[in-house]
PDB file of C-alpha atoms in Angstrom:
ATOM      1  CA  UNK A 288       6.070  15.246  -8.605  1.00  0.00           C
ATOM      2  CA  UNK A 289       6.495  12.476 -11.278  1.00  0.00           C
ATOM      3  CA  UNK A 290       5.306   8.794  -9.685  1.00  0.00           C
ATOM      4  CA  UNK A 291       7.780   6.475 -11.427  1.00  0.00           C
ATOM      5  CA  UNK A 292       6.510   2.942 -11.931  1.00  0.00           C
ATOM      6  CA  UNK A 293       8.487  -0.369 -11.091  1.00  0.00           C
ATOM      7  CA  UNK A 294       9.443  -2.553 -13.907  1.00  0.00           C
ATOM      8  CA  UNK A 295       6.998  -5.624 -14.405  1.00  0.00           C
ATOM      9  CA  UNK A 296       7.050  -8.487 -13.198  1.00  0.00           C
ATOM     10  CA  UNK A 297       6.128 -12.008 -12.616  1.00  0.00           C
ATOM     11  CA  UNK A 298       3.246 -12.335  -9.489  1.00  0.00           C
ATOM     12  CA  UNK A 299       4.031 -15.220  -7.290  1.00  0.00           C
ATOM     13  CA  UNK A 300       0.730 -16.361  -7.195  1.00  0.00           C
ATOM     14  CA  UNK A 301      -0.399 -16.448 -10.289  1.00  0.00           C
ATOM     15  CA  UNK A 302       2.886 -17.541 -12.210  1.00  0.00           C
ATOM     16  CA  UNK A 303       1.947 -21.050 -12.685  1.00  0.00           C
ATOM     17  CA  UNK A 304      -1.291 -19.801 -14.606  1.00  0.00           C
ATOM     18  CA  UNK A 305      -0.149 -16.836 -15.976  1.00  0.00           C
ATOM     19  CA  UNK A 306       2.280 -18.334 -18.913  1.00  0.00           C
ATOM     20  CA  UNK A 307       5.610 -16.709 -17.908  1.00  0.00           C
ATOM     21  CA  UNK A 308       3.560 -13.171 -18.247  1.00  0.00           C
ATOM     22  CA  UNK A 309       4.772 -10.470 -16.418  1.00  0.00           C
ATOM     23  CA  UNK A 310       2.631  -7.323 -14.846  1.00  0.00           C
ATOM     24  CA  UNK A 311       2.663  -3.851 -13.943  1.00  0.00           C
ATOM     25  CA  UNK A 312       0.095  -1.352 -12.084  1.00  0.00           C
ATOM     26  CA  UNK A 313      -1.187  -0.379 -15.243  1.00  0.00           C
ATOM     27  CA  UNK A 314      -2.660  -3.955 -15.706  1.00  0.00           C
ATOM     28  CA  UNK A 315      -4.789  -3.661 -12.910  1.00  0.00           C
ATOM     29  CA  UNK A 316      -5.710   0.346 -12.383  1.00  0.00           C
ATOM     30  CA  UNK A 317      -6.592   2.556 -15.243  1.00  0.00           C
ATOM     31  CA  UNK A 318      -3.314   4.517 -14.988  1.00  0.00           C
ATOM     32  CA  UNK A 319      -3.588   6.514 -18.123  1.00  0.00           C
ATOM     33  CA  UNK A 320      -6.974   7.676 -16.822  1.00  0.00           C
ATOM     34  CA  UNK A 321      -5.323   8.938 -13.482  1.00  0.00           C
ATOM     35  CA  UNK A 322      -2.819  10.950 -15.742  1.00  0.00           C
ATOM     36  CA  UNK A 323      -5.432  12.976 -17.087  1.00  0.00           C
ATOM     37  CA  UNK A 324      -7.620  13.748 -14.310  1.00  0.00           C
ATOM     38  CA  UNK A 325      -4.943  14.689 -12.157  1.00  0.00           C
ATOM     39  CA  UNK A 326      -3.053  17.332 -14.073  1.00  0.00           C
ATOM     40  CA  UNK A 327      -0.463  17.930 -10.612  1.00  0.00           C
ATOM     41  CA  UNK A 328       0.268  14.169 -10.992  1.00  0.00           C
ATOM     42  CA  UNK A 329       2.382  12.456 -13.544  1.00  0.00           C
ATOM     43  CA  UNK A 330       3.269   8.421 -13.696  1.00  0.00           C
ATOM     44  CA  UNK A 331       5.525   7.215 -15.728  1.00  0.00           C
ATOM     45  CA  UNK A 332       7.329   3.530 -16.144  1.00  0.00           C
ATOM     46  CA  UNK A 333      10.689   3.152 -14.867  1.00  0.00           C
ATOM     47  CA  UNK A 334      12.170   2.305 -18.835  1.00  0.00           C
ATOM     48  CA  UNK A 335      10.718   5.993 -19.591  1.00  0.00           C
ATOM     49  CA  UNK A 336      12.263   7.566 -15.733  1.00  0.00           C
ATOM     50  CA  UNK A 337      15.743   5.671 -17.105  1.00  0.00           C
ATOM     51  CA  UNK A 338      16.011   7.025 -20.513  1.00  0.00           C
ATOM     52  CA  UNK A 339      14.415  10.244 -19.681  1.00  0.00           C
ATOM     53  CA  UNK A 340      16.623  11.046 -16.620  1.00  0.00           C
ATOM     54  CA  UNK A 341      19.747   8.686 -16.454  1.00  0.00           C
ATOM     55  CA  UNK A 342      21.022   8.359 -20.007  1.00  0.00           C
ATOM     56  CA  UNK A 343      20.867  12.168 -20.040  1.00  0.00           C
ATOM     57  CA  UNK A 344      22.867  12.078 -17.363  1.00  0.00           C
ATOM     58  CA  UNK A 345      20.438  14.252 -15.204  1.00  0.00           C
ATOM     59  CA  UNK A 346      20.944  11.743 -12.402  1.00  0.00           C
ATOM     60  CA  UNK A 347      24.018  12.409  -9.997  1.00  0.00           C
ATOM     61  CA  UNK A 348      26.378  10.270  -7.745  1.00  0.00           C
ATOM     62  CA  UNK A 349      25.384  11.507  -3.944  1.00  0.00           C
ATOM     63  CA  UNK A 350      29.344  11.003  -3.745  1.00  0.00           C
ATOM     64  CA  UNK A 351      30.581  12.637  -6.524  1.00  0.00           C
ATOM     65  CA  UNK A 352      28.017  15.099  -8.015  1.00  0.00           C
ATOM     66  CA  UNK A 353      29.224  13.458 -11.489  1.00  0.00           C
ATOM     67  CA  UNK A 354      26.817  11.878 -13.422  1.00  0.00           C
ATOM     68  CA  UNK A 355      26.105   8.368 -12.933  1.00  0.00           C
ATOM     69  CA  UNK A 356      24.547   5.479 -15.277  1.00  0.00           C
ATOM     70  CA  UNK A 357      21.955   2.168 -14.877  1.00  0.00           C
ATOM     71  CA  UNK A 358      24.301  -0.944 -14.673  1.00  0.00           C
ATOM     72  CA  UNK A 359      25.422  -1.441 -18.843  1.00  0.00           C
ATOM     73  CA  UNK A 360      23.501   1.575 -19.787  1.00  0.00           C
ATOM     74  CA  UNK A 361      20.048  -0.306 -19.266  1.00  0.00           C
ATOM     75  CA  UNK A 362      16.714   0.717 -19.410  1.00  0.00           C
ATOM     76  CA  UNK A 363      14.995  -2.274 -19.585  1.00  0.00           C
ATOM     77  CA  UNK A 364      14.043  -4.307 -16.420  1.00  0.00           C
ATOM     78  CA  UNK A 365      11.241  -5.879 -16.684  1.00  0.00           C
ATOM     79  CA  UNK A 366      11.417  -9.145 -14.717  1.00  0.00           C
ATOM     80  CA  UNK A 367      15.103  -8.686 -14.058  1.00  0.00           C
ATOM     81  CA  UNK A 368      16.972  -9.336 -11.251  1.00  0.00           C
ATOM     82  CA  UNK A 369      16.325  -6.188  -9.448  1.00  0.00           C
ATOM     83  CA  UNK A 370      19.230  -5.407  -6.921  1.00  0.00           C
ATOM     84  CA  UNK A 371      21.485  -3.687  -9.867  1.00  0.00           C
ATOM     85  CA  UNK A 372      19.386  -1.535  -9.944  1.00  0.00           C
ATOM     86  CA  UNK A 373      17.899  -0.682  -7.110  1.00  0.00           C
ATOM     87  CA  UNK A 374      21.708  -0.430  -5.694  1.00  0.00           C
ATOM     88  CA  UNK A 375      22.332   2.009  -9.201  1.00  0.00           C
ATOM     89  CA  UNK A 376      19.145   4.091  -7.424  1.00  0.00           C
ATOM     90  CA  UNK A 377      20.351   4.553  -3.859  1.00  0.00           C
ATOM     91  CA  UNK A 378      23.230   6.227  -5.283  1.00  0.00           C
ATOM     92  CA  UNK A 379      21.566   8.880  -7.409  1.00  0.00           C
ATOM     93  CA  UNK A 380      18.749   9.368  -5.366  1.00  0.00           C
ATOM     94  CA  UNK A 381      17.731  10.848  -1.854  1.00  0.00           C
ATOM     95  CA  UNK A 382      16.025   7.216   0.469  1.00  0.00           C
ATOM     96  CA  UNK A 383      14.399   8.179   3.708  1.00  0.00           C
ATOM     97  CA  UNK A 384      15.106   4.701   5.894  1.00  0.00           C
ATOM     98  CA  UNK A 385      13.326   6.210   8.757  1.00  0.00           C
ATOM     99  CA  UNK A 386      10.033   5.921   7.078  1.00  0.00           C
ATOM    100  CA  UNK A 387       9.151   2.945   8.628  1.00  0.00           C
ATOM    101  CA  UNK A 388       5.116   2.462   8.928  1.00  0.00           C
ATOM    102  CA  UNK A 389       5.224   0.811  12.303  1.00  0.00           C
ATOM    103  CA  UNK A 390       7.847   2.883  14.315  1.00  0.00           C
ATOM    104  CA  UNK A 391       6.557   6.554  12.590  1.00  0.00           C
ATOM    105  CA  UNK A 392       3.601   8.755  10.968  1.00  0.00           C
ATOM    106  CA  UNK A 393       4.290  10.410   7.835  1.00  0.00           C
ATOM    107  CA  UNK A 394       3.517  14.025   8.120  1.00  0.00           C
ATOM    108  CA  UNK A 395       2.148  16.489   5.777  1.00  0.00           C
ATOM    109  CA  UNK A 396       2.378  20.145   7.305  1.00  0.00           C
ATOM    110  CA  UNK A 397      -0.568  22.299   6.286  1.00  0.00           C
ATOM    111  CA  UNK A 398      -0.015  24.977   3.252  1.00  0.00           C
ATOM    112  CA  UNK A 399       1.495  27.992   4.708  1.00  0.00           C
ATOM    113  CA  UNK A 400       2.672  26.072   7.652  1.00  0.00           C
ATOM    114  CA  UNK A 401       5.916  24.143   8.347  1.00  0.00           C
ATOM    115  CA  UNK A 402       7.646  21.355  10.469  1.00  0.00           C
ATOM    116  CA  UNK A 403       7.339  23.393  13.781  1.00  0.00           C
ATOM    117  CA  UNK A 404       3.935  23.436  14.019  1.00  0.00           C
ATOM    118  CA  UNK A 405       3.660  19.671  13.025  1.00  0.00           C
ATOM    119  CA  UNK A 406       6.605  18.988  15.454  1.00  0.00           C
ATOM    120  CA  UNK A 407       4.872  20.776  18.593  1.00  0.00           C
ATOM    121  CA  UNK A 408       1.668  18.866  17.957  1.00  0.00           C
ATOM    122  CA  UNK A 409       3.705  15.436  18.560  1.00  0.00           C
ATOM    123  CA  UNK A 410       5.930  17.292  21.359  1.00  0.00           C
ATOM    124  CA  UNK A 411       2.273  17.803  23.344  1.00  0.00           C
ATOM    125  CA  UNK A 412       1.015  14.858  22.336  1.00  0.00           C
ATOM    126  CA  UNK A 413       3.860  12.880  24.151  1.00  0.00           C
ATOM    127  CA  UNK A 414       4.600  15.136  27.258  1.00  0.00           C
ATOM    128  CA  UNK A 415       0.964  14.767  27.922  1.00  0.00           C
ATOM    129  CA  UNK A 416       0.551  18.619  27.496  1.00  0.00           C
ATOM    130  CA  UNK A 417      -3.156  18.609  28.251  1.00  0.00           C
ATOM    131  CA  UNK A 418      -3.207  16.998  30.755  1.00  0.00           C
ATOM    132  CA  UNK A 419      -4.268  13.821  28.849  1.00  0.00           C
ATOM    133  CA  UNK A 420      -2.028  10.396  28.578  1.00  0.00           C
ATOM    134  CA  UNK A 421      -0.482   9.084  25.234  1.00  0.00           C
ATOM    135  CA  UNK A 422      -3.380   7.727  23.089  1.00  0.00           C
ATOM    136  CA  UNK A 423      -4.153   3.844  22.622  1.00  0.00           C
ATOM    137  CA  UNK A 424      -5.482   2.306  19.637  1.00  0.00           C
ATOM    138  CA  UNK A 425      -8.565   1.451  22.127  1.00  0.00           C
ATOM    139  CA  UNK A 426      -9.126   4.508  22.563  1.00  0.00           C
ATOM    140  CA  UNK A 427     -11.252   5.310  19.289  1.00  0.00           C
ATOM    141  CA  UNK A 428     -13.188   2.296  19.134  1.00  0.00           C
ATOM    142  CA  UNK A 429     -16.597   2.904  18.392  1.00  0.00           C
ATOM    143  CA  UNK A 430     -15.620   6.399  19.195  1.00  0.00           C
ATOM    144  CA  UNK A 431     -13.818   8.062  15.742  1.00  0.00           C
ATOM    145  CA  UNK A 432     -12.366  11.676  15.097  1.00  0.00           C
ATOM    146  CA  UNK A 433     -14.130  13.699  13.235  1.00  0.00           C
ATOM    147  CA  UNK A 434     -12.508  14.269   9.823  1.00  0.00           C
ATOM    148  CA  UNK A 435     -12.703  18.204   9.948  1.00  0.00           C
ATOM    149  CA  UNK A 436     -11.089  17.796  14.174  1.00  0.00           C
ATOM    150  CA  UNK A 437      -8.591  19.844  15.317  1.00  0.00           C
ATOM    151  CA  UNK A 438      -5.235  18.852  14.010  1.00  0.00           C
ATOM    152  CA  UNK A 439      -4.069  17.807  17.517  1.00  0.00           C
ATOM    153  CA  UNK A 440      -6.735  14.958  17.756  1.00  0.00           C
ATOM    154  CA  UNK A 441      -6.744  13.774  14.519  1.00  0.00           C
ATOM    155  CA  UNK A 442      -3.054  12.987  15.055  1.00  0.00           C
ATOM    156  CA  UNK A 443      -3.816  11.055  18.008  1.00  0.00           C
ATOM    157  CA  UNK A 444      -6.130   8.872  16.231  1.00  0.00           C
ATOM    158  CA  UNK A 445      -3.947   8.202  13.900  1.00  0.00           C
ATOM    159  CA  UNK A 446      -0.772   7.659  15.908  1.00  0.00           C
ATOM    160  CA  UNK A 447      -1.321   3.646  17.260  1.00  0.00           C
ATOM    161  CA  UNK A 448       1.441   3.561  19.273  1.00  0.00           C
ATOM    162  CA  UNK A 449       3.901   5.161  17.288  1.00  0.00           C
ATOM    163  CA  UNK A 450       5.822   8.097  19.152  1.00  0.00           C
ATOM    164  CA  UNK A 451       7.694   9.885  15.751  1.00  0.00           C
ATOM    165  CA  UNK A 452       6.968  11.639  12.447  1.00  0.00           C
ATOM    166  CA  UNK A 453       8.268  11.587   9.466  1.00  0.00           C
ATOM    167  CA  UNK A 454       7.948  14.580   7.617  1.00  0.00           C
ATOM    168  CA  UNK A 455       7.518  15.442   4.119  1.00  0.00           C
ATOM    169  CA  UNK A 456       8.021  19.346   4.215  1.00  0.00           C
ATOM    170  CA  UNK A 457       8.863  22.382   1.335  1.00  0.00           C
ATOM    171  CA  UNK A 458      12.533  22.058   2.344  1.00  0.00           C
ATOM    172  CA  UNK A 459      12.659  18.396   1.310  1.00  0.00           C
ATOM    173  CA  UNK A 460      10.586  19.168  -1.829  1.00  0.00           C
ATOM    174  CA  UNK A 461      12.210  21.796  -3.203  1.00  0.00           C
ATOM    175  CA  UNK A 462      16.021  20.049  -2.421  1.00  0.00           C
ATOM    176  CA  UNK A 463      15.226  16.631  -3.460  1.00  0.00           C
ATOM    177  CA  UNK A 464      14.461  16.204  -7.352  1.00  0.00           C
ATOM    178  CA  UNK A 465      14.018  12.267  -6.612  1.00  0.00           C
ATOM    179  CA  UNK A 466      13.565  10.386  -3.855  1.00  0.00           C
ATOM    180  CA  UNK A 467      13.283   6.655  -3.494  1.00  0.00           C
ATOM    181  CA  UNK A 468      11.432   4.413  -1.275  1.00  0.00           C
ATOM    182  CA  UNK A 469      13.492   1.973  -0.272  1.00  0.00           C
ATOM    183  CA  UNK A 470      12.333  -1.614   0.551  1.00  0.00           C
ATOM    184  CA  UNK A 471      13.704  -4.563   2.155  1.00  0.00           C
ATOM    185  CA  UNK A 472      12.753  -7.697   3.411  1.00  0.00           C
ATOM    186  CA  UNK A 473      14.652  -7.412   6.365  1.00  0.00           C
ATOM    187  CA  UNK A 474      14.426  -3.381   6.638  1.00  0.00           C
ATOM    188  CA  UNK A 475      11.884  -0.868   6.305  1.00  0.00           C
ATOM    189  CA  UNK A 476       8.817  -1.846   3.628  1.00  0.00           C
ATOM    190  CA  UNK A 477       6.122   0.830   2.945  1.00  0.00           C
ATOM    191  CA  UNK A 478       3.431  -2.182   3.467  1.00  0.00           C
ATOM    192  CA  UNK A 479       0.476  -0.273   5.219  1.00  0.00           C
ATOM    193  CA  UNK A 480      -2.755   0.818   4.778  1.00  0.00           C
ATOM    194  CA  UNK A 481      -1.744   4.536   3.199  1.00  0.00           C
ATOM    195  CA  UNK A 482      -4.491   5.931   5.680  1.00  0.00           C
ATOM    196  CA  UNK A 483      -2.693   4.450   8.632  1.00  0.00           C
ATOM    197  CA  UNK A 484       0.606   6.104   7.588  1.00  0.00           C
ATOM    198  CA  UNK A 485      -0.495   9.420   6.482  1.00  0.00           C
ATOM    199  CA  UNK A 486      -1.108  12.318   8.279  1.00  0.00           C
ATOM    200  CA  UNK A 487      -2.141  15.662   6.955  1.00  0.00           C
ATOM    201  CA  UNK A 488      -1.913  18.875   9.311  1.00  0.00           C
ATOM    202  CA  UNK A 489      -5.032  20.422   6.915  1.00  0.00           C
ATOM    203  CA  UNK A 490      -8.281  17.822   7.213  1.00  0.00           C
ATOM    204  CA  UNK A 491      -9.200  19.127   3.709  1.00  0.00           C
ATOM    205  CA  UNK A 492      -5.994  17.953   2.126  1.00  0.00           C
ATOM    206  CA  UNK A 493      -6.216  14.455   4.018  1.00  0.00           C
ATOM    207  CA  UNK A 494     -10.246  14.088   2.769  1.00  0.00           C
ATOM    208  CA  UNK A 495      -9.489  15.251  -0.916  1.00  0.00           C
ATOM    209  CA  UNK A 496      -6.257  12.317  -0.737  1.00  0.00           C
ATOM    210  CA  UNK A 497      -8.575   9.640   0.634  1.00  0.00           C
ATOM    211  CA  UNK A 498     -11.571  10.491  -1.983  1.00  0.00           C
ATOM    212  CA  UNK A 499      -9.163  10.566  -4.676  1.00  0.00           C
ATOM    213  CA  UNK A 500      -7.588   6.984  -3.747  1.00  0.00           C
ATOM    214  CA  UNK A 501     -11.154   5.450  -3.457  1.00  0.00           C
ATOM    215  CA  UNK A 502     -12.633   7.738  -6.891  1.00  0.00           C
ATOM    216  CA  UNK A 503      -9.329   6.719  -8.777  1.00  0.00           C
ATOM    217  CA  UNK A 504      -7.182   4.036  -7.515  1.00  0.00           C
ATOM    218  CA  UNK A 505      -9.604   0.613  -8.072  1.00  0.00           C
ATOM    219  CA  UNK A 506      -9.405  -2.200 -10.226  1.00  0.00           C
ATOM    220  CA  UNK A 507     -10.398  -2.063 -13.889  1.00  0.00           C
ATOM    221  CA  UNK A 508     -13.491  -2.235 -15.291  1.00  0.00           C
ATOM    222  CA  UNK A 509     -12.779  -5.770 -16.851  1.00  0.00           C
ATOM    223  CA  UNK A 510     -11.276  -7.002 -13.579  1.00  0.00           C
ATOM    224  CA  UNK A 511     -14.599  -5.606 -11.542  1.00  0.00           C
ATOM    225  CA  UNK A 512     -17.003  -7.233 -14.350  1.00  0.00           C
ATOM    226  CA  UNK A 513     -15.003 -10.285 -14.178  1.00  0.00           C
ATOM    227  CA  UNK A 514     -15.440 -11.153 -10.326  1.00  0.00           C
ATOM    228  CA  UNK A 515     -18.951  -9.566 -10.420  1.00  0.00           C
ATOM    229  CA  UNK A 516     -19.711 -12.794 -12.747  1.00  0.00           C
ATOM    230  CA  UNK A 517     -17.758 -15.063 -10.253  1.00  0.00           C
ATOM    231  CA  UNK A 518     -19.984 -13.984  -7.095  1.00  0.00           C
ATOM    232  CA  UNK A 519     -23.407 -13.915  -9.146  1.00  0.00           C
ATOM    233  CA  UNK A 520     -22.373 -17.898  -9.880  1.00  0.00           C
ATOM    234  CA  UNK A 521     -21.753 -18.031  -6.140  1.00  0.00           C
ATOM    235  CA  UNK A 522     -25.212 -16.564  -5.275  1.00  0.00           C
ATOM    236  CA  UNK A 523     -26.946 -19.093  -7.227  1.00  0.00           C
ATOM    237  CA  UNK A 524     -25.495 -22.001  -6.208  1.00  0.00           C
ATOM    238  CA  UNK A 525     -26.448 -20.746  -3.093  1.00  0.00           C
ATOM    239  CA  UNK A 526     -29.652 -20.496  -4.012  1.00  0.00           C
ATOM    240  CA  UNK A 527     -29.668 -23.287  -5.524  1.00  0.00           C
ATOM    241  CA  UNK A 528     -28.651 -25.258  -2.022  1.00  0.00           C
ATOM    242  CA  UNK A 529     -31.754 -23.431  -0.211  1.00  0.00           C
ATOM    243  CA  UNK A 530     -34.820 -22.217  -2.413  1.00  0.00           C
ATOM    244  CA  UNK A 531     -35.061 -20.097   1.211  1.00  0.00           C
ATOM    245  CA  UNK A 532     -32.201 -18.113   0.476  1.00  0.00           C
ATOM    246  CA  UNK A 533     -33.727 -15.831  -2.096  1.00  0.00           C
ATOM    247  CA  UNK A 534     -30.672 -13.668  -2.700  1.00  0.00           C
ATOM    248  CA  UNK A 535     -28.303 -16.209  -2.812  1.00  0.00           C
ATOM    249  CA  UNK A 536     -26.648 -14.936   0.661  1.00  0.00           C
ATOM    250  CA  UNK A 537     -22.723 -16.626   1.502  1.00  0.00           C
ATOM    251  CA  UNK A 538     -20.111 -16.216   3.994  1.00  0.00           C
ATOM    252  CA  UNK A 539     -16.236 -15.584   2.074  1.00  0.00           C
ATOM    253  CA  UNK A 540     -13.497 -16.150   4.050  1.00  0.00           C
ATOM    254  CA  UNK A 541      -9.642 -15.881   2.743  1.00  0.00           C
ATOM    255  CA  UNK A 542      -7.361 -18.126   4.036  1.00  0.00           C
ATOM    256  CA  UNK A 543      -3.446 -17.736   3.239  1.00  0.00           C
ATOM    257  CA  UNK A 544      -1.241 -19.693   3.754  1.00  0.00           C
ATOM    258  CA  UNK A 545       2.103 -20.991   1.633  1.00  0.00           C
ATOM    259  CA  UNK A 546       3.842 -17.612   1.809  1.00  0.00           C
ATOM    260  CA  UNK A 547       2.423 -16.343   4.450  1.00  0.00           C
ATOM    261  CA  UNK A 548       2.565 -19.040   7.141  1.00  0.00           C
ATOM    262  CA  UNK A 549       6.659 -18.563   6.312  1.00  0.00           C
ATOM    263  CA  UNK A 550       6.452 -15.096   7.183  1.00  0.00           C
ATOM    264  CA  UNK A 551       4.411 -14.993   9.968  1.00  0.00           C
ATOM    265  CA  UNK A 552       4.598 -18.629  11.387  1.00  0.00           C
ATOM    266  CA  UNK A 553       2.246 -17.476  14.006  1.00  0.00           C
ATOM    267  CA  UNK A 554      -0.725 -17.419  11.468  1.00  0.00           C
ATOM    268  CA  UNK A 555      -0.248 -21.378  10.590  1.00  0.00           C
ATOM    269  CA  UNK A 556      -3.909 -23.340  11.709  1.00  0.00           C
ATOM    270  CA  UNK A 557      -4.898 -26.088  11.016  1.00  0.00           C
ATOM    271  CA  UNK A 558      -8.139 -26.605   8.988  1.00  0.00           C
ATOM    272  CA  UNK A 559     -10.219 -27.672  12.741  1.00  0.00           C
ATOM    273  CA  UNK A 560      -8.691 -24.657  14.219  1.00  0.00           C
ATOM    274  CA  UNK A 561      -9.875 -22.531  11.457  1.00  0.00           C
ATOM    275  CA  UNK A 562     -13.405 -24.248  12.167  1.00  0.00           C
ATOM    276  CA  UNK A 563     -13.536 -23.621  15.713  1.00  0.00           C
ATOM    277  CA  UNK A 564     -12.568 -19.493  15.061  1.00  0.00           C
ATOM    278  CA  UNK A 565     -15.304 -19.021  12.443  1.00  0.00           C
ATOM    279  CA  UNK A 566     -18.028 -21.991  12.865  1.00  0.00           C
ATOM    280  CA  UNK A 567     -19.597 -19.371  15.621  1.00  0.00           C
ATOM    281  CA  UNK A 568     -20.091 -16.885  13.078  1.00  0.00           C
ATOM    282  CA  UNK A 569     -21.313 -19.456  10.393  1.00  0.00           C
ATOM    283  CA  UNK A 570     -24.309 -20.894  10.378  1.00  0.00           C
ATOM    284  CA  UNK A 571     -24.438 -24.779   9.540  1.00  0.00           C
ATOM    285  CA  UNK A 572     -24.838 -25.669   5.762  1.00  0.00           C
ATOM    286  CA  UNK A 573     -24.665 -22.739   4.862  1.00  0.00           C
ATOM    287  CA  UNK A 574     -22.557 -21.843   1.452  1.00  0.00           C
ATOM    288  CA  UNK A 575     -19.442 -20.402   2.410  1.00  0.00           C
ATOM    289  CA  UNK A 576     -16.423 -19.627  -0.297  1.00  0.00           C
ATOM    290  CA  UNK A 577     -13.069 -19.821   0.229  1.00  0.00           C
ATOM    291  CA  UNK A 578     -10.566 -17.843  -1.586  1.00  0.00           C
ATOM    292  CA  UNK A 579      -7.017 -19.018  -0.644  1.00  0.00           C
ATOM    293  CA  UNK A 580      -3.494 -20.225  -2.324  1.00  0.00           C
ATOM    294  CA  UNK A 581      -3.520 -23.842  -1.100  1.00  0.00           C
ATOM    295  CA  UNK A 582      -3.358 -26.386  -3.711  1.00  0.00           C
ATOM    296  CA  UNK A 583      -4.588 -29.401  -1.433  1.00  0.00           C
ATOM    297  CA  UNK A 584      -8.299 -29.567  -1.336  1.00  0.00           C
ATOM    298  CA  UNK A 585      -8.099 -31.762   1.042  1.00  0.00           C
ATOM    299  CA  UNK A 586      -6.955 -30.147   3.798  1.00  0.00           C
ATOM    300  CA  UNK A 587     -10.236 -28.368   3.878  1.00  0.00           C
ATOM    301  CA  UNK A 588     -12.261 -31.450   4.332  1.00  0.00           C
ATOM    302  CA  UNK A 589     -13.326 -30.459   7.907  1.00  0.00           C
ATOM    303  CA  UNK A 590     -14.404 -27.594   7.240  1.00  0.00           C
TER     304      UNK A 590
END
């Protein structure tokens, strides 16, 4: 498979202090370095997917079968308007709406195996086969699976309530050239951790995908050096508050709010009711930082 890049674009948060600049993935992980380490795994940006694959006309109408185009022949998106082409891509490319993180668990079937075996697992799992009821998130607190478990409980962990699967097998690799993962605000987003989504039938394949997100997938260097300087200033003003607190010891918390609070208007606190959650867990003049996207200092001033 070939991991195709979204254009770049502005980030809402840091547009007012970024100049007008726009970003990609590459700005923040060493891409280029994942190219080479992974030799099964190639990422390109969606200009080089365009040229490479629609100008040629190896992309085909799902209506037709003719060959179909980007909107004015265009390969160039960055920090466009977006729905042109994302409509362009639904129609030359196989989307999977069911894969919705909070209503399924996307399934890998072990090598060798295939979507029966998978498929029976869930079956048992929800008819209660052994005897056992459906599994609660509850249920594995302070009590994990084992990463090398039997495929039967290590899909139980990882269920949380959901009751399908959504399965990735040969049939849809070897008939799909590209697939899409459609997004909407209003419709299914792949927003989720990608170890609460993810569920491979072998344990080996699910540890080696796990060690190579936390080996490959993290910030820069520069970005890592960068906020390594911003927390060793933290530590000693700290310090520098309490000669007692040798290693310049502080409580973080992140606060959102703006975007956030619109989303999810159940989050929105007021600074007091902030206080009372974490003033328990706090202790009194102690240093604590606050990394958040209100402007207002003031509305901190209780805390």
């Amino acid at each position: 498979r070939t991991l195709v890049l979204p254009p770049k674009r502005q980030i809402f948060h840091m547009a007012d202090k970024s100049a007008g600049r726009v970003f990609s993935l590459d700005d923040f992980y060493d891409i280029d370095v994942i190219n080479k380490v992974q030799m099964g795994l190639n990422i390109i940006t969606m200009e080089e997917f365009l040229k490479r694959e629609a100008l040629s006309g190896n992309l085909k109408s799902l209506e037709t079968g003719e060959s179909a185009y980007p909107p004015s022949n265009r390969t160039q998106w960055d920090n466009q308007r977006l729905n042109p082409l994302w409509n362009y891509l639904r129609k030359v490319t196989k989307s999977f709406e069911i894969w919705e993180p909070t209503q399924c668990v996307m399934a890998f079937p072990a090598v060798g195996s295939d979507i029966r075996s998978v498929a029976a697992l869930m079956h048992n799992i929800l008819v209660g086969a052994d005897g056992r009821t459906f599994p609660r998130p509850n249920d594995f607190q302070g009590a994990p699976t084992r990463v090398d478990a039997p495929p039967t409980e290590r899909l139980r962990e990882i269920l949380a309530e959901r009751r399908k699967i959504c399965m990735y097998d040969d049939n849809m690799h070897a008939n799909y050239s590209v697939v899409h993962f459609k997004a909407e605000e209003d419709g299914t987003r792949l927003i989720t951790d990608f170890y609460t989504f993810l569920y491979f039938e072998d344990w080996r394949q699910d540890l080696w995908s796990k060690r190579f997100i936390r080996d490959h997938l993290r910030y820069k260097d520069e970005i890592m050096c960068f906020a390594a300087r911003i927390i060793n200033a933290i530590r000693e003003h700290a310090k520098s508050r309490s000669p007692s607190n040798i290693e310049g010891s502080y409580n973080a918390v992140h606060i959102r709010r703006k975007d956030f609070q619109s989303q999810f208007p159940v989050t929105k606190m007021t600074a007091s009711d902030i206080l009372s959650e974490i003033q328990t867990l706090i202790a009194a003049n102690s240093t604590l930082f606050i990394a958040t996207d209100e402007k207002d200092k003031s509305f901190f001033g209780p805390i």
